[in-house]
Short mmCIF file of C-alpha atoms and ligand atoms in Angstrom, two decimals:
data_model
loop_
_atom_site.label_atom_id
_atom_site.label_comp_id
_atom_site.label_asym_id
_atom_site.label_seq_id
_atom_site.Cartn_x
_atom_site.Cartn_y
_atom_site.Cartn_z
CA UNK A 10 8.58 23.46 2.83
CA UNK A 11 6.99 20.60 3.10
CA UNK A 12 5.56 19.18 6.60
CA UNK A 13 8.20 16.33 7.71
CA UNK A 14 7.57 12.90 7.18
CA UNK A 15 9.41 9.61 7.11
CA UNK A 16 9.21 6.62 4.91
CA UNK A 17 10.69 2.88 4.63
CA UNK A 18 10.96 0.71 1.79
CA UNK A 19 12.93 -2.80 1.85
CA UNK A 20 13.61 -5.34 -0.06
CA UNK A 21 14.56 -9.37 0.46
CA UNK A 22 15.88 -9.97 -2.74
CA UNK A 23 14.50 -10.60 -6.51
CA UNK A 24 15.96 -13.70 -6.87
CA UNK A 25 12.03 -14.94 -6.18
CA UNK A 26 10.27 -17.93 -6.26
CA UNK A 27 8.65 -18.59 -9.48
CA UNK A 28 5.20 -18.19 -8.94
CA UNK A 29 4.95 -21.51 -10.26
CA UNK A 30 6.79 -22.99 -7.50
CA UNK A 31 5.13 -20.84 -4.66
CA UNK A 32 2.54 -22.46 -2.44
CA UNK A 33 0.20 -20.09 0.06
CA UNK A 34 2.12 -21.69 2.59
CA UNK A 35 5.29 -19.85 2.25
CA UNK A 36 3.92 -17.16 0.32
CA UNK A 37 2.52 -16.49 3.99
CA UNK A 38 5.60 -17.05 5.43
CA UNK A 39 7.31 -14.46 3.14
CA UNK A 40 4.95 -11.62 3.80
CA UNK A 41 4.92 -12.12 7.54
CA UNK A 42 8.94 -12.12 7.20
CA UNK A 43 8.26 -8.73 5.49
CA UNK A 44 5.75 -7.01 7.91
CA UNK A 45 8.12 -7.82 10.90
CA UNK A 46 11.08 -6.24 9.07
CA UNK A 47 8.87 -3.20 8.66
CA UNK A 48 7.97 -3.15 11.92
CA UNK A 49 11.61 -2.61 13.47
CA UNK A 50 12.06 0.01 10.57
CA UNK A 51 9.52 2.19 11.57
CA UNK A 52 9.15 1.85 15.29
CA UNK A 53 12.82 4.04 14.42
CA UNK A 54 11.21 6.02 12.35
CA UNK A 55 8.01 7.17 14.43
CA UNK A 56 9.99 7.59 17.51
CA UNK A 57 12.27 10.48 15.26
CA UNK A 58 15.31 7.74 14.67
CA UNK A 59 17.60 8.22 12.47
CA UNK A 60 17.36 6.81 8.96
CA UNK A 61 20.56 5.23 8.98
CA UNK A 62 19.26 3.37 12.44
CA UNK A 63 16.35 2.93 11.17
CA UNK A 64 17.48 0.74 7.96
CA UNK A 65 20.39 -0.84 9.97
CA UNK A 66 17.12 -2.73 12.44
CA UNK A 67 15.19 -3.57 8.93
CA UNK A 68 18.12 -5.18 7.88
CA UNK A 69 19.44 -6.81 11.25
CA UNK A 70 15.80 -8.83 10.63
CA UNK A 71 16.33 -9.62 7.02
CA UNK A 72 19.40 -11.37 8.13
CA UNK A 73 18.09 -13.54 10.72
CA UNK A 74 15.52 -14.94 8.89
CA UNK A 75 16.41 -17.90 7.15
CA UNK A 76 14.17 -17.22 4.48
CA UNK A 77 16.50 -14.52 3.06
CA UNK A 78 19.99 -14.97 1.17
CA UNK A 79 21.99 -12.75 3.81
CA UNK A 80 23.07 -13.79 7.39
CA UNK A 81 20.91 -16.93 8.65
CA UNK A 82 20.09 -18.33 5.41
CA UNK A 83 23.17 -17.14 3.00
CA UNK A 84 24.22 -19.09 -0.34
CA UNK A 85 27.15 -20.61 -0.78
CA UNK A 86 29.81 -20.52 -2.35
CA UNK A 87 31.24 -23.01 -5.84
CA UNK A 88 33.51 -24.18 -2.77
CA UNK A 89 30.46 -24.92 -0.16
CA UNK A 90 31.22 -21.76 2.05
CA UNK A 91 29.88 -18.66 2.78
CA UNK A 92 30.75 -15.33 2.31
CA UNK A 93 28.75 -11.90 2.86
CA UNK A 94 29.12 -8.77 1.98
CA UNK A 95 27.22 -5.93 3.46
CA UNK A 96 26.99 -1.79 3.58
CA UNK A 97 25.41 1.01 5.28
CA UNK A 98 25.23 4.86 4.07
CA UNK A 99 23.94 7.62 5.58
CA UNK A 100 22.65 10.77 3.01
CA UNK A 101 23.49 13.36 5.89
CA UNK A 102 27.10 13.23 5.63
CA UNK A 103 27.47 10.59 2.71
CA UNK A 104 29.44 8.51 5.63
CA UNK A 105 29.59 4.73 4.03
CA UNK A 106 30.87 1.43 5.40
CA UNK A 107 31.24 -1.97 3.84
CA UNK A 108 32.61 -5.42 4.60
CA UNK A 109 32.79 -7.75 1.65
CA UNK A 110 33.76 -11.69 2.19
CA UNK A 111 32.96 -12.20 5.55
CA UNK A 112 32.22 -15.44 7.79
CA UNK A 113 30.95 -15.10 11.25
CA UNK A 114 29.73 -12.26 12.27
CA UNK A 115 26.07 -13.26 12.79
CA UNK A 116 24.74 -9.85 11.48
CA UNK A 117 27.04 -8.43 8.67
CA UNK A 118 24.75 -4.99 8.93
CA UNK A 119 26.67 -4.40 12.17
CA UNK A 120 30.02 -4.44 10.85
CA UNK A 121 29.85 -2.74 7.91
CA UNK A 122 28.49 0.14 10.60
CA UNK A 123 31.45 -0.16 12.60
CA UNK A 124 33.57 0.32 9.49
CA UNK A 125 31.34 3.34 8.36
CA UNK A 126 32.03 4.55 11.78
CA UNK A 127 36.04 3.86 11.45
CA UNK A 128 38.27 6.24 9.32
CA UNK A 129 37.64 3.35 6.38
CA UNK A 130 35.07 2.51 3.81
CA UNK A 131 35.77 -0.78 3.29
CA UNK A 132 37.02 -3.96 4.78
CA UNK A 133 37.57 -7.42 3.52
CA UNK A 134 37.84 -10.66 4.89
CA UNK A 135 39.58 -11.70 8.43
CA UNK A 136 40.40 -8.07 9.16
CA UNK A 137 37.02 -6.93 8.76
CA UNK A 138 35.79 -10.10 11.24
CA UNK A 139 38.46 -9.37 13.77
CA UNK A 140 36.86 -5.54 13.86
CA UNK A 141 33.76 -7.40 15.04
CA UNK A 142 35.06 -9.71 17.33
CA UNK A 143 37.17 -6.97 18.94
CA UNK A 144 33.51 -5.14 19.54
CA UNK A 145 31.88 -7.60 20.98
CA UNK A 146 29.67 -8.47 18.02
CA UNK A 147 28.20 -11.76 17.86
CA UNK A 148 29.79 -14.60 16.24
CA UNK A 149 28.30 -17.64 14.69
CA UNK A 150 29.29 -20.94 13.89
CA UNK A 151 28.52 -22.76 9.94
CA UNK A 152 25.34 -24.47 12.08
CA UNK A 153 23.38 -21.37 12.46
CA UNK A 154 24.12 -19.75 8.82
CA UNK A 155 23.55 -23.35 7.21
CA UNK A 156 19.89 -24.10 5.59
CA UNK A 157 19.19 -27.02 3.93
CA UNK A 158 17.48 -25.16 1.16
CA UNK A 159 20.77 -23.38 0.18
CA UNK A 160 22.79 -26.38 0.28
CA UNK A 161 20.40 -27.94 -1.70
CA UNK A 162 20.30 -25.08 -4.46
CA UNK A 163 23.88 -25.04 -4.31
CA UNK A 164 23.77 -29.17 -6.08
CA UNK A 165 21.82 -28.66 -8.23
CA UNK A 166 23.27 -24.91 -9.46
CA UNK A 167 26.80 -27.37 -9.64
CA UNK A 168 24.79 -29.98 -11.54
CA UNK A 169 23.54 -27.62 -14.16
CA UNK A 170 26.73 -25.82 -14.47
CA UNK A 171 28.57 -29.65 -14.90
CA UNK A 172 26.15 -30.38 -18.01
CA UNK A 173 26.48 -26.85 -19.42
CA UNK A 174 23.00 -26.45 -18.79
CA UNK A 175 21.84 -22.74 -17.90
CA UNK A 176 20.57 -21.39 -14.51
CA UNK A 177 17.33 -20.54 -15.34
CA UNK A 178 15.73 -20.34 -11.42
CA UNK A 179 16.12 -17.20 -9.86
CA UNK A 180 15.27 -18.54 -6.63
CA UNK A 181 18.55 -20.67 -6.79
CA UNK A 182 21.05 -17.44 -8.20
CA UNK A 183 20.32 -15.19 -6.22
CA UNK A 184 18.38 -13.26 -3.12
CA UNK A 185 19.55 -10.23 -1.55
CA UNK A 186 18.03 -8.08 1.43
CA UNK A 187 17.80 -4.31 1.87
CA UNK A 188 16.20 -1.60 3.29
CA UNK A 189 16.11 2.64 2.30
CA UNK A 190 14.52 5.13 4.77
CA UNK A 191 13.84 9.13 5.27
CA UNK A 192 13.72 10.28 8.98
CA UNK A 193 11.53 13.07 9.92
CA UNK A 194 14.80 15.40 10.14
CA UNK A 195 14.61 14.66 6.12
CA UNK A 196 17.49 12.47 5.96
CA UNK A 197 18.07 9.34 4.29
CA UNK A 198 20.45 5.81 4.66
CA UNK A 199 20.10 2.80 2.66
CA UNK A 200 21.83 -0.57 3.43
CA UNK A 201 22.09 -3.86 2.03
CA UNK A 202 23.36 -7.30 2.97
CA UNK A 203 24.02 -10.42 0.82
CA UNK A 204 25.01 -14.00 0.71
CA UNK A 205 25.84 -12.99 -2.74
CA UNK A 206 24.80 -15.68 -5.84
CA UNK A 207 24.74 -19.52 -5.46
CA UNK A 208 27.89 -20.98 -6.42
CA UNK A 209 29.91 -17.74 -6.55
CA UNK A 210 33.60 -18.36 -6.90
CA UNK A 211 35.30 -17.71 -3.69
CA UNK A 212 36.34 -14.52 -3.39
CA UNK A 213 33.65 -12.56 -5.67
CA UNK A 214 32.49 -9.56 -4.58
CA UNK A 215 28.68 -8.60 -5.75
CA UNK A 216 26.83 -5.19 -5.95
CA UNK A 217 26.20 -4.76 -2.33
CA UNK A 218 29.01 -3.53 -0.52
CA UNK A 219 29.86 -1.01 -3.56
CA UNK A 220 29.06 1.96 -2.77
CA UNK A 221 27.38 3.59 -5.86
CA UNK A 222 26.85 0.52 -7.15
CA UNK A 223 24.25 -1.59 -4.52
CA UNK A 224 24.21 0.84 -1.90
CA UNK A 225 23.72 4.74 -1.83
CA UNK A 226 22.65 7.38 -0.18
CA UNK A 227 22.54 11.39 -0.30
CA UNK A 228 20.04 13.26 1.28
CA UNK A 229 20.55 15.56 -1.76
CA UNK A 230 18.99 13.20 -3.96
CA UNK A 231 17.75 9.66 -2.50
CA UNK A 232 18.67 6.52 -0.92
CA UNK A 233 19.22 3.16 -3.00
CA UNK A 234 19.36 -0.78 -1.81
CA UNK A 235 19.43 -2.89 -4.94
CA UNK A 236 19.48 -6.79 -5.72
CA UNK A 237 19.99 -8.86 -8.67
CA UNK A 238 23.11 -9.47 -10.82
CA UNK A 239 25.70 -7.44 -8.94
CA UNK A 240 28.33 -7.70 -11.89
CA UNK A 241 26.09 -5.56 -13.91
CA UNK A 242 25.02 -3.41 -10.93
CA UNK A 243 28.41 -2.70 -10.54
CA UNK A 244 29.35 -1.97 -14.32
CA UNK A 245 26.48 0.34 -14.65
CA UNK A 246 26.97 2.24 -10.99
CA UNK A 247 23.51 1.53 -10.49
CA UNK A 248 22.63 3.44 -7.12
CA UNK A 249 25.29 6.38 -8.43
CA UNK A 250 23.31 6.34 -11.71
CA UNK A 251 19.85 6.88 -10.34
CA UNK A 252 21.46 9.61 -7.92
CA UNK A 253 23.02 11.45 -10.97
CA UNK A 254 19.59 11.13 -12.92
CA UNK A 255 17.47 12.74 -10.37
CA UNK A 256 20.51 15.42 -9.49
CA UNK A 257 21.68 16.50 -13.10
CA UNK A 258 18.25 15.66 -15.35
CA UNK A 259 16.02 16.88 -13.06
CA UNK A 260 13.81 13.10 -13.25
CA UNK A 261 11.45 11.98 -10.70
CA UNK A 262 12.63 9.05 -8.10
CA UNK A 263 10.33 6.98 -9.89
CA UNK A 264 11.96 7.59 -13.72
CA UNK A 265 15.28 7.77 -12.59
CA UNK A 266 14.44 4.19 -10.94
CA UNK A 267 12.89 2.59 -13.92
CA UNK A 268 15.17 3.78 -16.68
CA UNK A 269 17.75 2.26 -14.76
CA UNK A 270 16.79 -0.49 -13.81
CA UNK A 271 14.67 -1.26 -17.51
CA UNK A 272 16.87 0.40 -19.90
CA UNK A 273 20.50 0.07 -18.63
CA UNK A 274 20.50 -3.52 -16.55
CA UNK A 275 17.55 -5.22 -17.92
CA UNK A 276 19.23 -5.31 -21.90
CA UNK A 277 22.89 -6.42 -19.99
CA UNK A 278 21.98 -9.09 -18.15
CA UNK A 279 21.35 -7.46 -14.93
CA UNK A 280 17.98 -9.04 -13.98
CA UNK A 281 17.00 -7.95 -10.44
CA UNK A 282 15.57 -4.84 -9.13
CA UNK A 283 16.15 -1.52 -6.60
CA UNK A 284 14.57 -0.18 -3.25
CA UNK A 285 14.57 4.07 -3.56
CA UNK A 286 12.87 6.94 -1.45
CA UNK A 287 14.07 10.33 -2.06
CA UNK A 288 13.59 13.52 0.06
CA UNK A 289 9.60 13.95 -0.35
CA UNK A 290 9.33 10.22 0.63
CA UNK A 291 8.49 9.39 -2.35
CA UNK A 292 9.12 5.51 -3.01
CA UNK A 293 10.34 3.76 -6.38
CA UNK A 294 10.69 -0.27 -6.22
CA UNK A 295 10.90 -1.45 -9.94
CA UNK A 296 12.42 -4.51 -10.80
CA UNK A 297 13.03 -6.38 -14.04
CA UNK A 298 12.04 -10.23 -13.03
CA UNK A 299 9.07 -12.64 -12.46
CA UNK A 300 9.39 -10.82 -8.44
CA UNK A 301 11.03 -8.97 -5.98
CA UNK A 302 10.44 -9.77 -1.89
CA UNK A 303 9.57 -6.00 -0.80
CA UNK A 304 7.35 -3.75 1.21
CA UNK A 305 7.24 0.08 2.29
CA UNK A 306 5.04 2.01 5.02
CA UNK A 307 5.35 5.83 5.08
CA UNK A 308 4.23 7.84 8.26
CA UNK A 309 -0.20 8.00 8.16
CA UNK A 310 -0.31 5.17 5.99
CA UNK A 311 -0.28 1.03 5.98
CA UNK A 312 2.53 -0.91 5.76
CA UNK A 313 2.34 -3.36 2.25
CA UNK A 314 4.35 -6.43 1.22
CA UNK A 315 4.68 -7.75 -2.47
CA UNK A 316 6.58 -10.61 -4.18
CA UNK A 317 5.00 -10.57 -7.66
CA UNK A 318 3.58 -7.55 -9.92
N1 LIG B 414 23.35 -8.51 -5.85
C1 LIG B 414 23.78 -9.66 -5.12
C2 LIG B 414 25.18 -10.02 -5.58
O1 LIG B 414 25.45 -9.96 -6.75
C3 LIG B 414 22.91 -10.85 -5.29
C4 LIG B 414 21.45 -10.56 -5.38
O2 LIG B 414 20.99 -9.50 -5.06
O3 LIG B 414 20.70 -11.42 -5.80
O4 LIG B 414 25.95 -10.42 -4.77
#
């Protein structure tokens, strides 16, 4: 037995910047974004929170910065709206809930706990908004979750697509946020929250509120948050697939991770990346693009932030 220790890794999406395009300016602005979101994590984790409270406060800051595609700051839609999707899992009991499609709700994170704590696992849509009205949850208007910077992406993604041109900015398809934690009781949650990818058609559902697909956690193997191109996230089972490596191969975190992530979505299409801790605390954040927003602290040691290699 090892002595108990707790760990937090999250994630605000690989659809990056290019570095290109990235001035020290809001390259600042991205890692202080980061450090605060680790901050809420862990002040769970320290005091002996829960893991699945623990990444449920990460995530309630991803969404309410604007710099992140989820909550405040979500993409729109090919029809100029915006849906979310969002999940929450905890490893103790493998208890999961998701809401996919919403508008309103000013942090997603929140309802897709009260689903996880309802006899369902998912909710769509107006039912899933009137579950967080009738808690009290806060609502927002279209001012808050509106930026100018999503707007924006969303011309020019409807420009490109109108001239048959390619998307080739990552920045502009997608962004995703995320967090994975073990608690000192050795359990661990993951949970993710989206705006989903720029000019979506309505009603598209990405990687994020699938459970084994965007979102997973057991503590009999590890947690998973991913981001990137949620079609192929979900065709591969990503978070399931990392689970079954670990649990039937015998592979590290880190292996299961990276095969996944290079060998299964990287040849298909599915550019992006994962979040992963498993039982030891051991963390795994590989990802198959120019960058992935991301950080981790782990109890004795400093809390880092990335965005490129
Ligand atoms: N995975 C998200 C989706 O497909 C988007 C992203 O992470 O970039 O909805």
């Amino acid at each position: 037995m090892t002595a108990p220790t707790w760990a937090l890794a999250i994630h605000g999406g690989a659809g990056t910047i290019l570095r290109a395009k990235m001035t020290p300016e809001k390259e600042a602005a991205y890692h202080e974004a980061l450090r605060r979101v680790l901050d809420a994590g862990q002040a769970v984790l320290r005091d002996g929170g829960l893991a699945v409270d623990a990444v449920t406060a990460a995530v309630v800051v991803l969404e309410d910065e604007p710099l992140f595609n989820a909550g405040r700051g979500a993409v729109f839609t090919s029809a100029g709206e915006i849906e979310m999707d969002a999940a929450v899992m905890d490893g103790r009991n493998r208890q999961a809930g998701a809401v996919a499609g919403i508008f309103g709700p000013k942090n997603p994170v929140h309802v897709a706990r009260l689903v996880m704590d309802s006899p369902q696992v998912m909710m769509a849509g107006a039912a899933a908004v009137e579950l967080a009205r009738k808690a009290g949850l806060p609502i927002r208007d279209r001012d808050y979750f509106f930026t100018e910077a999503r707007w924006n992406a969303l011309q020019e993604t409807l420009k490109l697509r109108e001239a048959g041109a390619a998307e080739t900015d990552p920045a502009r398809r997608h962004g995703t946020v995320g967090a994975v934690a073990l608690d000192l009781s050795g359990n661990l949650a993951a949970a993710t929250s989206t705006g989903g990818m720029t000019a979506k058609a309505p009603g598209r559902i990405g990687d994020t509120p699938v459970i084994g697909a965007g979102t997973f956690a057991d503590n009999a193997t590890c947690a998973v948050s991913a981001t990137g191109h949620g079609e192929i996230f979900i065709r591969w089972t990503a978070g399931a697939e990392i689970a079954a490596r670990i649990r039937h191969a015998g592979q590290t975190l880190e292996d299961a991770a990276t095969v996944v992530v290079m060998q299964d979505l990287m040849p298909n299409d599915g550019s992006g990346g994962v979040i992963a801790v498993d039982r030891a605390g051991n963390i795994a954040m590989p990802f198959n693009c120019e960058g992935m927003y991301r950080g981790m602290v782990r109890q004795g040691h400093e809390a880092q932030t990335f965005i490129y290699r």
